[in-house]
JSON list of C-alpha atoms in Angstrom, two decimals:
[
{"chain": "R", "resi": 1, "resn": "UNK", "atom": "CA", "xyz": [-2.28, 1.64, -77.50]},
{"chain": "R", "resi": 2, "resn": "UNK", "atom": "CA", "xyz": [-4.83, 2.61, -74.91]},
{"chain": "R", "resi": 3, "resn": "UNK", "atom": "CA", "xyz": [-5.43, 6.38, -74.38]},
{"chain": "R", "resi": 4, "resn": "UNK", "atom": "CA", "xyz": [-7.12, 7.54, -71.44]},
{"chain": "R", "resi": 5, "resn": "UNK", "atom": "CA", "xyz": [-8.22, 11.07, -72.18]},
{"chain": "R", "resi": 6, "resn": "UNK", "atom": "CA", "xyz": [-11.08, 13.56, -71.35]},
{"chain": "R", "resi": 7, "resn": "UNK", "atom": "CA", "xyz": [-12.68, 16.16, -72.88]},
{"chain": "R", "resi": 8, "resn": "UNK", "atom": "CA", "xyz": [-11.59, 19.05, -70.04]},
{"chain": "R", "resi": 9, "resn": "UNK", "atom": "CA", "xyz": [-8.17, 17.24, -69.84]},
{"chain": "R", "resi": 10, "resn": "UNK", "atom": "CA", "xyz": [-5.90, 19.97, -71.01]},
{"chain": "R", "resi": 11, "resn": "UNK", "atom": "CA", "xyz": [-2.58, 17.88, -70.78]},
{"chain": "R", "resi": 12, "resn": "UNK", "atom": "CA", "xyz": [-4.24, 15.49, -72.59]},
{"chain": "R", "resi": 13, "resn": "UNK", "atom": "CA", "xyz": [-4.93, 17.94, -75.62]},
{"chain": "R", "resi": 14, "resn": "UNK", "atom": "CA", "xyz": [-1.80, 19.10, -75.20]},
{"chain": "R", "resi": 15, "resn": "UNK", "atom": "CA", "xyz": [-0.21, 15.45, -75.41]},
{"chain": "R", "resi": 16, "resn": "UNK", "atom": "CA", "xyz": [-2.50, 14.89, -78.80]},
{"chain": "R", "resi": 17, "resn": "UNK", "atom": "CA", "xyz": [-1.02, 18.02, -80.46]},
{"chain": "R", "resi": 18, "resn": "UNK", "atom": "CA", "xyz": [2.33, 17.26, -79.35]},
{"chain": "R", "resi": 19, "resn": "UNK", "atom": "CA", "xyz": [3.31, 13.91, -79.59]},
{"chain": "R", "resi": 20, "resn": "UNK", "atom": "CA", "xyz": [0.14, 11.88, -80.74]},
{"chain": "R", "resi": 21, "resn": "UNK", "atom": "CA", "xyz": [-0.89, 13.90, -83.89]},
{"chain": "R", "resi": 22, "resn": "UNK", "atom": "CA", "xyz": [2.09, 14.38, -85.36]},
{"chain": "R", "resi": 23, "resn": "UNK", "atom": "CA", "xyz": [2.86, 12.28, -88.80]},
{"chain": "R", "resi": 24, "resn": "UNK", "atom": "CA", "xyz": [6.24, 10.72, -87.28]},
{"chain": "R", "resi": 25, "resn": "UNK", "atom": "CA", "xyz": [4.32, 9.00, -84.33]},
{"chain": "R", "resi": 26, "resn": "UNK", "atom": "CA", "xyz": [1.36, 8.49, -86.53]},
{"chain": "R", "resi": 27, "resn": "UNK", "atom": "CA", "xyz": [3.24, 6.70, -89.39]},
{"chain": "R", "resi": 28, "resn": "UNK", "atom": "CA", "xyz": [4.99, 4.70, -86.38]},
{"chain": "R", "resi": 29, "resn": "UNK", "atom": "CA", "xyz": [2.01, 3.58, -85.34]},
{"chain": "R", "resi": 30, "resn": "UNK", "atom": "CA", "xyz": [0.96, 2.74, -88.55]},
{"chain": "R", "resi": 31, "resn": "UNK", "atom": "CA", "xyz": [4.03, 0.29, -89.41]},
{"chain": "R", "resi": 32, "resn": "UNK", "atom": "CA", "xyz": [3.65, -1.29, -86.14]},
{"chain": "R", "resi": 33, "resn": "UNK", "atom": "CA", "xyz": [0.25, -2.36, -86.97]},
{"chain": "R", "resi": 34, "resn": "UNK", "atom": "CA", "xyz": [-0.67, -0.58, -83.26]},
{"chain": "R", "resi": 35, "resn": "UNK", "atom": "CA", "xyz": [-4.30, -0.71, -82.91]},
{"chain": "R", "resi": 36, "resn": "UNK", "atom": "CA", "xyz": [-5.48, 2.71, -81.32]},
{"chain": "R", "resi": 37, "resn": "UNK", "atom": "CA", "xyz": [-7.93, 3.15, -78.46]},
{"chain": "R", "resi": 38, "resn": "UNK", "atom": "CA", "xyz": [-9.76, 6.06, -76.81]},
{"chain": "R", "resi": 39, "resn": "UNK", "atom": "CA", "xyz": [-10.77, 5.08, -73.00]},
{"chain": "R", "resi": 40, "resn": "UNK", "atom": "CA", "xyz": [-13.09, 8.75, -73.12]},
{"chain": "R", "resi": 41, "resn": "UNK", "atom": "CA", "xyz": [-13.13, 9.57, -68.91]},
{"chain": "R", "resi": 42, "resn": "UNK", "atom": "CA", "xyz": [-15.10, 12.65, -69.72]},
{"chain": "R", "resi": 43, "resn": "UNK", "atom": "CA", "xyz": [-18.22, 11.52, -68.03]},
{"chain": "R", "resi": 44, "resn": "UNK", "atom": "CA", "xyz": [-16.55, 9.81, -65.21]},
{"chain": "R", "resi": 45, "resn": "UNK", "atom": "CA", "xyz": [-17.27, 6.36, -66.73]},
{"chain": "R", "resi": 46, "resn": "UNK", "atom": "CA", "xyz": [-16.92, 3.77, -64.05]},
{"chain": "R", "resi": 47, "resn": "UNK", "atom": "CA", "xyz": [-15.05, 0.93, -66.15]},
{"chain": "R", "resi": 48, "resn": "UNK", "atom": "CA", "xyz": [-12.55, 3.29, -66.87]},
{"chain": "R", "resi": 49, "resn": "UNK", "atom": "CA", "xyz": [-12.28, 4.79, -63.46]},
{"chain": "R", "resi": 50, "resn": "UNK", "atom": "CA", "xyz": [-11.48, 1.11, -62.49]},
{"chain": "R", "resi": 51, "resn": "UNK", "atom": "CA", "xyz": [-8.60, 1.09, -64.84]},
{"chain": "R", "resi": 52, "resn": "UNK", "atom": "CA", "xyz": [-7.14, 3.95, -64.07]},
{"chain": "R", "resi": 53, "resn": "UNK", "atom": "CA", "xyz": [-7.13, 2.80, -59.78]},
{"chain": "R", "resi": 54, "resn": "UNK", "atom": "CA", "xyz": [-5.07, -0.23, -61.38]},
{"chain": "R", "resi": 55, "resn": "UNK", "atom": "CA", "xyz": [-2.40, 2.12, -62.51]},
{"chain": "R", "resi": 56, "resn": "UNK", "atom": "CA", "xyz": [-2.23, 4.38, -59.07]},
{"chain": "R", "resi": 57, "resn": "UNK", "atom": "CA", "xyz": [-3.77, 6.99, -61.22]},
{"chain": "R", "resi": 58, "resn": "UNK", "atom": "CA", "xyz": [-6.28, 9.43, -59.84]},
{"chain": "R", "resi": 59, "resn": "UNK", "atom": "CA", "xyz": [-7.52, 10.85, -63.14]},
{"chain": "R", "resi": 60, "resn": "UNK", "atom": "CA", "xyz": [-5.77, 11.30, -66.59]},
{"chain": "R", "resi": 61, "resn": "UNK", "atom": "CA", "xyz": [-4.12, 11.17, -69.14]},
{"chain": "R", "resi": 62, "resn": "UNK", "atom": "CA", "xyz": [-2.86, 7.79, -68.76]},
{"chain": "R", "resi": 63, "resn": "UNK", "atom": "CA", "xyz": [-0.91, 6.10, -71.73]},
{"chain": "R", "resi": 64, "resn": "UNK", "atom": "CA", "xyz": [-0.87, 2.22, -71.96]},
{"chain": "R", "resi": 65, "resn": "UNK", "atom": "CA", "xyz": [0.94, 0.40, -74.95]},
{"chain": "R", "resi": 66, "resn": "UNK", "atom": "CA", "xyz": [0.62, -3.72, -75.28]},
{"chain": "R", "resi": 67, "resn": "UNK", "atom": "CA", "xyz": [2.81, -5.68, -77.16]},
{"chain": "R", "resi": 68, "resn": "UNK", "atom": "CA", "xyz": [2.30, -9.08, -78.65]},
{"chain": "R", "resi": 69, "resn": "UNK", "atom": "CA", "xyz": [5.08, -10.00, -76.37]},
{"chain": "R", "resi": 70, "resn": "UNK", "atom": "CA", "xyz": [3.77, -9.46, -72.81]},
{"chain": "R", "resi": 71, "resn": "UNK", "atom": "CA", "xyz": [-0.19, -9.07, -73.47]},
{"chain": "R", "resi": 72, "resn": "UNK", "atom": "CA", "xyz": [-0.62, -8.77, -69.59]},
{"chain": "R", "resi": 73, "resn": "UNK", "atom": "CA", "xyz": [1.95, -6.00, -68.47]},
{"chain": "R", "resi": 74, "resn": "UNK", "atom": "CA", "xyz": [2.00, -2.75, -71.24]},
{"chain": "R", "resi": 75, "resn": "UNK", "atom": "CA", "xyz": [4.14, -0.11, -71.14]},
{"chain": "R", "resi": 76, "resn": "UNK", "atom": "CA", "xyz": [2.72, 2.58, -69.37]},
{"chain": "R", "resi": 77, "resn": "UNK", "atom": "CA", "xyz": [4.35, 6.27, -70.70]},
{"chain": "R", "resi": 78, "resn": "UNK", "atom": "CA", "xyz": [4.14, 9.29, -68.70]},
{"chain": "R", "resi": 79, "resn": "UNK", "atom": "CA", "xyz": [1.62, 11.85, -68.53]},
{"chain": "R", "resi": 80, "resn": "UNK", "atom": "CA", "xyz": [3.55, 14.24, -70.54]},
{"chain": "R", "resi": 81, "resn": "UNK", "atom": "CA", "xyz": [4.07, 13.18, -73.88]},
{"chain": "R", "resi": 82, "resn": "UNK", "atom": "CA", "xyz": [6.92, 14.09, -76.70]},
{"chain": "R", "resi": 83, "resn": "UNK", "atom": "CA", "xyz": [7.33, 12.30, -79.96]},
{"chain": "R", "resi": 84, "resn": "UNK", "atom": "CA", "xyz": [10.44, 10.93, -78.90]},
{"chain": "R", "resi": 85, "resn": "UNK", "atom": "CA", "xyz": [8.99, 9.03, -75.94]},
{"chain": "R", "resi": 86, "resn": "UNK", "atom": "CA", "xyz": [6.19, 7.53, -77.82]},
{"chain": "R", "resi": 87, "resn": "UNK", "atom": "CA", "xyz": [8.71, 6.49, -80.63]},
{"chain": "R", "resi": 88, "resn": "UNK", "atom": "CA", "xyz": [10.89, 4.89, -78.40]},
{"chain": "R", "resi": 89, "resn": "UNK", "atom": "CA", "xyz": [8.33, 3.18, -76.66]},
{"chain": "R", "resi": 90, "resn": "UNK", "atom": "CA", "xyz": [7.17, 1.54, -80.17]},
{"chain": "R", "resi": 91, "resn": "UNK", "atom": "CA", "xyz": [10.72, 0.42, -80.48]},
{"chain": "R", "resi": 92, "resn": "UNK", "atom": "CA", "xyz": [10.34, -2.34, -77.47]},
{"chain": "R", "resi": 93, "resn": "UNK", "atom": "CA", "xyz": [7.70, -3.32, -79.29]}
]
């Protein structure tokens, strides 16, 4: 799980307090064996500005999940986060 976040980003915060920090998603993540990743876009880094372009995204957040089954295409969530989304997206797992 790839999350694109900055530091200003306030739907980004809002998406960590919401959905990402709570124990239901985090013990989901957890049993799934997801590994987590920050892609930090505070400082305009240009590796991830590359990555976003690939995903018609201007800025973030930008939520990208990989599964052992299709390495090359992840899921990509929306930009506004609830539990239930990120649950069901470790469900197609």
């Amino acid at each position: 799980f790839v999350d694109f976040t900055a530091a200003w980003c306030l739907s980004c915060k809002v998406n960590e307090a919401v959905a990402l920090d709570t124990d239901a998603v985090k013990q989901a993540f957890a049993r799934n064996n997801v590994a987590l990743f920050r892609a930090d876009w505070t400082h305009s880094d240009p590796t991830i500005s590359n990555e976003l372009r690939k995903y018609n995204r201007d800025g973030v957040p930008l939520y990208l999940l990989y599964s052992p089954k299709n390495k090359d295409t992840p899921q990509v969530l929306p930009e506004v986060l609830t539990p239930g989304i990120v649950l069901d997206a470790l469900k197609k797992l």
